[in-house]
Amino acid sequence: MKNLKLYTLPLSPYNTKVRLALKLKGLDFESIEFAGFDDRDPVVEVSGQPLTPVLTDGDKAVYDSFAILRYLDANFPGPRLYSADRVRQQKIQEWERFGSELGGILGMVLTQAINNEIDEKATEQAQALLDTVPQVLEDALSNSRYLMGDDISAADLSLVPFLSFTVWKAEQVEHPLAKFVAERLQLSASFPKTRAWIESVMELDLEPISS
Ligand SMILES: N[C@@H](CCC(=O)N[C@@H](CS)C(=O)NCC(=O)O)C(=O)O
C-alpha cells in the first residue's frame, strides 16, 4: 500500500501544483480523484475541511497546496522546492503570491463556467489583466530557464498551473471547464519565453506516477 495519498480534483491549478511537486521529487503516491465539487466526504473525513488538494502520509493529513509543498520539501529527498538562502526564499514566496493573483484572474472566467453565467465584461477584464502579467515573466526568464535559475522550484510550480490553460488550443481540449477557459483566455504570442517555460514545466505532468 502506498504511504502517500493525494485527494485531488486533477484539473484544478492548486492540485496540479502539488501533483507536479510530487512528480518532480519522484515520489510514489496514490491519486484519489474527484470529478466535481460534490462528493467531498472522504476529504472532510481525512482533513476536517472540504477543499482539495489534501495529502495524507500514513496517518498524517496536510491540506492547502502551500502547506503541502513545504511538507514535501521538509520531509522528502529530491530536488529542493524552497531555499535555505533567506533572500532566495523571500523571492520564491513573492512568486507564490503572484501565483495567487493569477488564480484570481483565472477565477474570473472559471466562475462563469461553474455558475453557468456568461459575463463578457468579466472575460474582457480577465484577458486585459492577463496581458499585463507575462512581461514580468519574460524579464525574469530572460537569462534563465526557470524563475529561480536553471532548476524548477516552488516559484515555477506555483504559477504555471494557473497559466497552462492559456497556451492550450481550445479545439484540442476535451474537459468542458478547461475548454471554456481556453476559449476565453489566451496568452499573447508576443511572450515566447513565458510560453516555452509553461510548456517545459507542464512536461513534468507527463511523467508517470513512479512505483
Ligand atoms: N488555498 C488552497 C485552495 C484550495 C482550493 O480552493 N481548492 C478548490 C479546487 S481549486 C476546491 O477544492 N474547491 C471545492 C469547493 O469549493 O467545494 C490551496 O492552495 O490548496
mmCIF file of C-alpha atoms and ligand atoms in Angstrom:
data_model
loop_
_atom_site.group_PDB
_atom_site.id
_atom_site.type_symbol
_atom_site.label_atom_id
_atom_site.label_comp_id
_atom_site.label_asym_id
_atom_site.label_seq_id
_atom_site.Cartn_x
_atom_site.Cartn_y
_atom_site.Cartn_z
ATOM 1 C CA MET A 1 0.000 0.000 0.000
ATOM 2 C CA LYS A 2 1.303 3.445 -0.882
ATOM 3 C CA ASN A 3 2.041 5.736 2.025
ATOM 4 C CA LEU A 4 1.303 8.991 0.219
ATOM 5 C CA LYS A 5 -2.244 9.644 -0.982
ATOM 6 C CA LEU A 6 -3.317 12.742 -2.866
ATOM 7 C CA TYR A 7 -7.011 13.632 -2.642
ATOM 8 C CA THR A 8 -7.428 15.714 -5.745
ATOM 9 C CA LEU A 9 -9.535 17.496 -8.331
ATOM 10 C CA PRO A 10 -6.948 16.847 -11.059
ATOM 11 C CA LEU A 11 -7.731 19.808 -13.323
ATOM 12 C CA SER A 12 -7.556 22.431 -10.572
ATOM 13 C CA PRO A 13 -4.338 24.501 -10.582
ATOM 14 C CA TYR A 14 -3.767 24.150 -6.823
ATOM 15 C CA ASN A 15 -3.998 20.399 -7.286
ATOM 16 C CA THR A 16 -1.797 20.418 -10.387
ATOM 17 C CA LYS A 17 0.830 22.313 -8.393
ATOM 18 C CA VAL A 18 1.025 19.533 -5.791
ATOM 19 C CA ARG A 19 0.961 16.747 -8.385
ATOM 20 C CA LEU A 20 3.887 18.392 -10.225
ATOM 21 C CA ALA A 21 5.794 18.718 -6.933
ATOM 22 C CA LEU A 22 5.300 15.016 -6.146
ATOM 23 C CA LYS A 23 6.461 14.081 -9.648
ATOM 24 C CA LEU A 24 9.452 16.427 -9.507
ATOM 25 C CA LYS A 25 10.547 14.740 -6.294
ATOM 26 C CA GLY A 26 9.946 11.332 -7.849
ATOM 27 C CA LEU A 27 7.600 10.271 -5.049
ATOM 28 C CA ASP A 28 5.229 7.369 -5.405
ATOM 29 C CA PHE A 29 1.657 8.292 -4.483
ATOM 30 C CA GLU A 30 -1.914 7.131 -4.870
ATOM 31 C CA SER A 31 -4.225 9.625 -6.583
ATOM 32 C CA ILE A 32 -7.770 9.673 -5.193
ATOM 33 C CA GLU A 33 -9.633 11.737 -7.746
ATOM 34 C CA PHE A 34 -12.842 13.779 -7.601
ATOM 35 C CA ALA A 35 -14.618 14.923 -10.732
ATOM 36 C CA GLY A 36 -16.505 17.884 -9.338
ATOM 37 C CA PHE A 37 -17.430 19.818 -6.282
ATOM 38 C CA ASP A 38 -19.981 17.394 -4.806
ATOM 39 C CA ASP A 39 -18.627 14.331 -3.121
ATOM 40 C CA ARG A 40 -16.213 15.688 -0.522
ATOM 41 C CA ASP A 41 -16.994 13.355 2.400
ATOM 42 C CA PRO A 42 -13.682 11.449 2.071
ATOM 43 C CA VAL A 43 -11.753 14.752 2.010
ATOM 44 C CA VAL A 44 -13.554 16.041 5.111
ATOM 45 C CA GLU A 45 -13.045 12.709 6.812
ATOM 46 C CA VAL A 46 -9.255 12.801 6.437
ATOM 47 C CA SER A 47 -8.613 16.537 6.809
ATOM 48 C CA GLY A 48 -11.630 18.125 8.524
ATOM 49 C CA GLN A 49 -12.218 20.549 5.642
ATOM 50 C CA PRO A 50 -13.614 20.141 2.098
ATOM 51 C CA LEU A 51 -11.023 21.652 -0.259
ATOM 52 C CA THR A 52 -8.521 19.761 -2.366
ATOM 53 C CA PRO A 53 -5.624 19.146 -2.562
ATOM 54 C CA VAL A 54 -5.112 17.083 0.589
ATOM 55 C CA LEU A 55 -2.048 14.897 1.044
ATOM 56 C CA THR A 56 -2.015 12.075 3.548
ATOM 57 C CA ASP A 57 1.221 10.485 4.673
ATOM 58 C CA GLY A 58 0.300 7.436 6.727
ATOM 59 C CA ASP A 59 -1.964 8.822 9.445
ATOM 60 C CA LYS A 60 -0.924 12.469 8.920
ATOM 61 C CA ALA A 61 -3.016 14.759 6.702
ATOM 62 C CA VAL A 62 -1.864 18.073 5.224
ATOM 63 C CA TYR A 63 -4.174 20.421 3.339
ATOM 64 C CA ASP A 64 -3.566 23.588 1.308
ATOM 65 C CA SER A 65 -1.107 23.444 -1.599
ATOM 66 C CA PHE A 66 1.270 25.946 0.040
ATOM 67 C CA ALA A 67 1.499 23.815 3.175
ATOM 68 C CA ILE A 68 1.783 20.577 1.205
ATOM 69 C CA LEU A 69 4.775 21.798 -0.831
ATOM 70 C CA ARG A 70 6.510 22.840 2.393
ATOM 71 C CA TYR A 71 5.718 19.463 3.975
ATOM 72 C CA LEU A 72 7.170 17.617 0.978
ATOM 73 C CA ASP A 73 10.323 19.715 0.986
ATOM 74 C CA ALA A 74 10.882 19.316 4.712
ATOM 75 C CA ASN A 75 10.262 15.576 4.793
ATOM 76 C CA PHE A 76 11.371 14.064 1.491
ATOM 77 C CA PRO A 77 14.537 13.990 -0.596
ATOM 78 C CA GLY A 78 14.741 15.012 -4.232
ATOM 79 C CA PRO A 79 15.033 18.428 -5.876
ATOM 80 C CA ARG A 80 14.525 21.307 -3.422
ATOM 81 C CA LEU A 81 11.369 23.371 -3.911
ATOM 82 C CA TYR A 82 12.368 26.147 -1.474
ATOM 83 C CA SER A 83 15.717 27.611 -0.482
ATOM 84 C CA ALA A 84 17.916 27.747 2.626
ATOM 85 C CA ASP A 85 19.057 31.180 1.476
ATOM 86 C CA ARG A 86 16.893 33.900 3.053
ATOM 87 C CA VAL A 87 16.827 36.216 0.018
ATOM 88 C CA ARG A 88 16.043 33.441 -2.445
ATOM 89 C CA GLN A 89 13.359 32.090 -0.122
ATOM 90 C CA GLN A 90 11.701 35.510 0.069
ATOM 91 C CA LYS A 91 11.763 35.731 -3.730
ATOM 92 C CA ILE A 92 10.133 32.307 -4.043
ATOM 93 C CA GLN A 93 7.424 33.434 -1.626
ATOM 94 C CA GLU A 94 6.845 36.580 -3.717
ATOM 95 C CA TRP A 95 6.331 34.383 -6.769
ATOM 96 C CA GLU A 96 3.887 32.274 -4.755
ATOM 97 C CA ARG A 97 1.862 35.415 -4.027
ATOM 98 C CA PHE A 98 1.961 36.322 -7.714
ATOM 99 C CA GLY A 99 0.557 32.849 -8.423
ATOM 100 C CA SER A 100 -2.384 33.630 -6.150
ATOM 101 C CA GLU A 101 -3.059 36.782 -8.212
ATOM 102 C CA LEU A 102 -3.113 34.655 -11.345
ATOM 103 C CA GLY A 103 -5.599 32.418 -9.542
ATOM 104 C CA GLY A 104 -7.845 35.480 -9.237
ATOM 105 C CA ILE A 105 -7.688 36.131 -12.995
ATOM 106 C CA LEU A 106 -8.474 32.523 -13.834
ATOM 107 C CA GLY A 107 -11.286 32.598 -11.275
ATOM 108 C CA MET A 108 -12.985 35.491 -13.128
ATOM 109 C CA VAL A 109 -13.522 33.164 -16.080
ATOM 110 C CA LEU A 110 -13.902 29.858 -14.259
ATOM 111 C CA THR A 111 -16.732 31.050 -12.019
ATOM 112 C CA GLN A 112 -18.747 31.883 -15.139
ATOM 113 C CA ALA A 113 -18.487 28.268 -16.291
ATOM 114 C CA ILE A 114 -19.213 26.865 -12.848
ATOM 115 C CA ASN A 115 -22.277 29.105 -12.340
ATOM 116 C CA ASN A 116 -23.321 28.805 -15.984
ATOM 117 C CA GLU A 117 -23.472 32.603 -16.298
ATOM 118 C CA ILE A 118 -21.660 34.173 -19.251
ATOM 119 C CA ASP A 119 -20.188 37.570 -18.411
ATOM 120 C CA GLU A 120 -18.376 39.065 -21.421
ATOM 121 C CA LYS A 121 -17.230 42.054 -19.405
ATOM 122 C CA ALA A 122 -15.527 39.873 -16.784
ATOM 123 C CA THR A 123 -13.866 37.903 -19.595
ATOM 124 C CA GLU A 124 -12.523 41.107 -21.167
ATOM 125 C CA GLN A 125 -11.239 42.288 -17.788
ATOM 126 C CA ALA A 126 -9.550 38.945 -17.152
ATOM 127 C CA GLN A 127 -7.851 38.984 -20.578
ATOM 128 C CA ALA A 128 -6.719 42.611 -20.048
ATOM 129 C CA LEU A 129 -5.207 41.635 -16.679
ATOM 130 C CA LEU A 130 -3.594 38.551 -18.196
ATOM 131 C CA ASP A 131 -1.975 40.735 -20.886
ATOM 132 C CA THR A 132 -0.143 42.692 -18.177
ATOM 133 C CA VAL A 133 1.286 39.602 -16.477
ATOM 134 C CA PRO A 134 3.832 37.985 -18.786
ATOM 135 C CA GLN A 135 6.157 40.968 -19.239
ATOM 136 C CA VAL A 136 7.245 40.365 -15.646
ATOM 137 C CA LEU A 137 7.841 36.721 -16.505
ATOM 138 C CA GLU A 138 9.658 37.444 -19.780
ATOM 139 C CA ASP A 139 12.078 39.638 -17.817
ATOM 140 C CA ALA A 140 12.537 37.023 -15.089
ATOM 141 C CA LEU A 141 13.150 34.332 -17.720
ATOM 142 C CA SER A 142 15.495 36.407 -19.879
ATOM 143 C CA ASN A 143 18.659 34.750 -18.534
ATOM 144 C CA SER A 144 17.439 31.515 -17.045
ATOM 145 C CA ARG A 145 15.226 28.602 -17.923
ATOM 146 C CA TYR A 146 13.174 28.802 -14.717
ATOM 147 C CA LEU A 147 12.209 31.675 -12.410
ATOM 148 C CA MET A 148 14.892 30.964 -9.803
ATOM 149 C CA GLY A 149 17.623 29.784 -12.192
ATOM 150 C CA ASP A 150 18.307 26.559 -14.028
ATOM 151 C CA ASP A 151 16.244 24.333 -11.751
ATOM 152 C CA ILE A 152 12.490 24.167 -11.190
ATOM 153 C CA SER A 153 11.410 25.468 -7.783
ATOM 154 C CA ALA A 154 8.171 26.170 -5.919
ATOM 155 C CA ALA A 155 8.114 29.517 -7.784
ATOM 156 C CA ASP A 156 7.511 27.802 -11.136
ATOM 157 C CA LEU A 157 5.122 25.224 -9.695
ATOM 158 C CA SER A 158 3.039 27.983 -8.079
ATOM 159 C CA LEU A 159 2.484 29.937 -11.297
ATOM 160 C CA VAL A 160 2.478 27.577 -14.255
ATOM 161 C CA PRO A 161 -0.724 25.625 -13.415
ATOM 162 C CA PHE A 162 -2.637 28.924 -13.464
ATOM 163 C CA LEU A 163 -1.310 29.765 -16.934
ATOM 164 C CA SER A 164 -1.272 26.373 -18.642
ATOM 165 C CA PHE A 165 -4.871 26.815 -19.848
ATOM 166 C CA THR A 166 -3.843 29.945 -21.747
ATOM 167 C CA VAL A 167 -1.485 28.123 -24.116
ATOM 168 C CA TRP A 168 -3.886 25.308 -24.959
ATOM 169 C CA LYS A 169 -5.719 25.296 -28.260
ATOM 170 C CA ALA A 170 -9.402 25.283 -27.307
ATOM 171 C CA GLU A 171 -10.333 22.776 -30.026
ATOM 172 C CA GLN A 172 -7.865 20.233 -28.616
ATOM 173 C CA VAL A 173 -9.188 20.473 -25.059
ATOM 174 C CA GLU A 174 -11.812 17.954 -24.014
ATOM 175 C CA HIS A 175 -12.797 18.847 -20.462
ATOM 176 C CA PRO A 176 -15.653 21.392 -20.648
ATOM 177 C CA LEU A 177 -14.264 23.681 -17.918
ATOM 178 C CA ALA A 178 -10.783 23.725 -19.466
ATOM 179 C CA LYS A 179 -12.303 24.327 -22.896
ATOM 180 C CA PHE A 180 -14.368 27.227 -21.544
ATOM 181 C CA VAL A 181 -11.233 28.898 -20.158
ATOM 182 C CA ALA A 182 -9.044 28.133 -23.202
ATOM 183 C CA GLU A 183 -11.671 29.734 -25.458
ATOM 184 C CA ARG A 184 -11.615 32.937 -23.405
ATOM 185 C CA LEU A 185 -8.104 33.417 -22.006
ATOM 186 C CA GLN A 186 -5.122 33.195 -24.350
ATOM 187 C CA LEU A 187 -1.512 34.101 -23.772
ATOM 188 C CA SER A 188 -0.344 36.555 -26.415
ATOM 189 C CA ALA A 189 2.178 35.183 -28.953
ATOM 190 C CA SER A 190 4.469 38.063 -28.047
ATOM 191 C CA PHE A 191 5.592 36.256 -24.895
ATOM 192 C CA PRO A 192 7.654 33.348 -26.288
ATOM 193 C CA LYS A 193 9.801 32.730 -23.208
ATOM 194 C CA THR A 194 6.749 32.535 -20.964
ATOM 195 C CA ARG A 195 5.107 30.111 -23.382
ATOM 196 C CA ALA A 196 8.201 27.870 -23.575
ATOM 197 C CA TRP A 197 8.548 27.937 -19.767
ATOM 198 C CA ILE A 198 4.897 26.910 -19.242
ATOM 199 C CA GLU A 199 5.281 24.041 -21.683
ATOM 200 C CA SER A 200 8.549 22.926 -20.123
ATOM 201 C CA VAL A 201 7.178 22.865 -16.546
ATOM 202 C CA MET A 202 3.970 21.087 -17.624
ATOM 203 C CA GLU A 203 6.092 18.330 -19.216
ATOM 204 C CA LEU A 204 6.542 17.089 -15.649
ATOM 205 C CA ASP A 205 2.902 16.081 -15.732
ATOM 206 C CA LEU A 206 3.689 13.573 -18.480
ATOM 207 C CA GLU A 207 5.878 11.655 -16.025
ATOM 208 C CA PRO A 208 4.047 8.555 -14.883
ATOM 209 C CA ILE A 209 3.474 8.225 -11.157
ATOM 210 C CA SER A 210 6.548 6.221 -10.127
ATOM 211 C CA SER A 211 6.148 2.869 -8.440
HETATM 212 N N1 LIG B 1 -5.547 27.706 -0.809
HETATM 213 C C1 LIG B 1 -5.944 26.380 -1.202
HETATM 214 C C2 LIG B 1 -7.061 26.471 -2.234
HETATM 215 C C3 LIG B 1 -7.713 25.145 -2.454
HETATM 216 C C4 LIG B 1 -8.957 25.272 -3.308
HETATM 217 O O1 LIG B 1 -9.543 26.352 -3.455
HETATM 218 N N2 LIG B 1 -9.393 24.122 -3.852
HETATM 219 C C5 LIG B 1 -10.553 24.105 -4.710
HETATM 220 C C6 LIG B 1 -10.201 23.499 -6.039
HETATM 221 S S1 LIG B 1 -9.362 24.728 -6.976
HETATM 222 C C7 LIG B 1 -11.648 23.224 -4.160
HETATM 223 O O2 LIG B 1 -11.399 22.160 -3.623
HETATM 224 N N3 LIG B 1 -12.891 23.669 -4.299
HETATM 225 C C8 LIG B 1 -14.015 22.862 -3.934
HETATM 226 C C9 LIG B 1 -15.140 23.591 -3.334
HETATM 227 O O3 LIG B 1 -15.068 24.844 -3.267
HETATM 228 O O4 LIG B 1 -16.065 22.916 -2.946
HETATM 229 C C10 LIG B 1 -4.723 25.636 -1.740
HETATM 230 O O5 LIG B 1 -3.717 26.306 -2.051
HETATM 231 O O6 LIG B 1 -4.730 24.407 -1.783
#
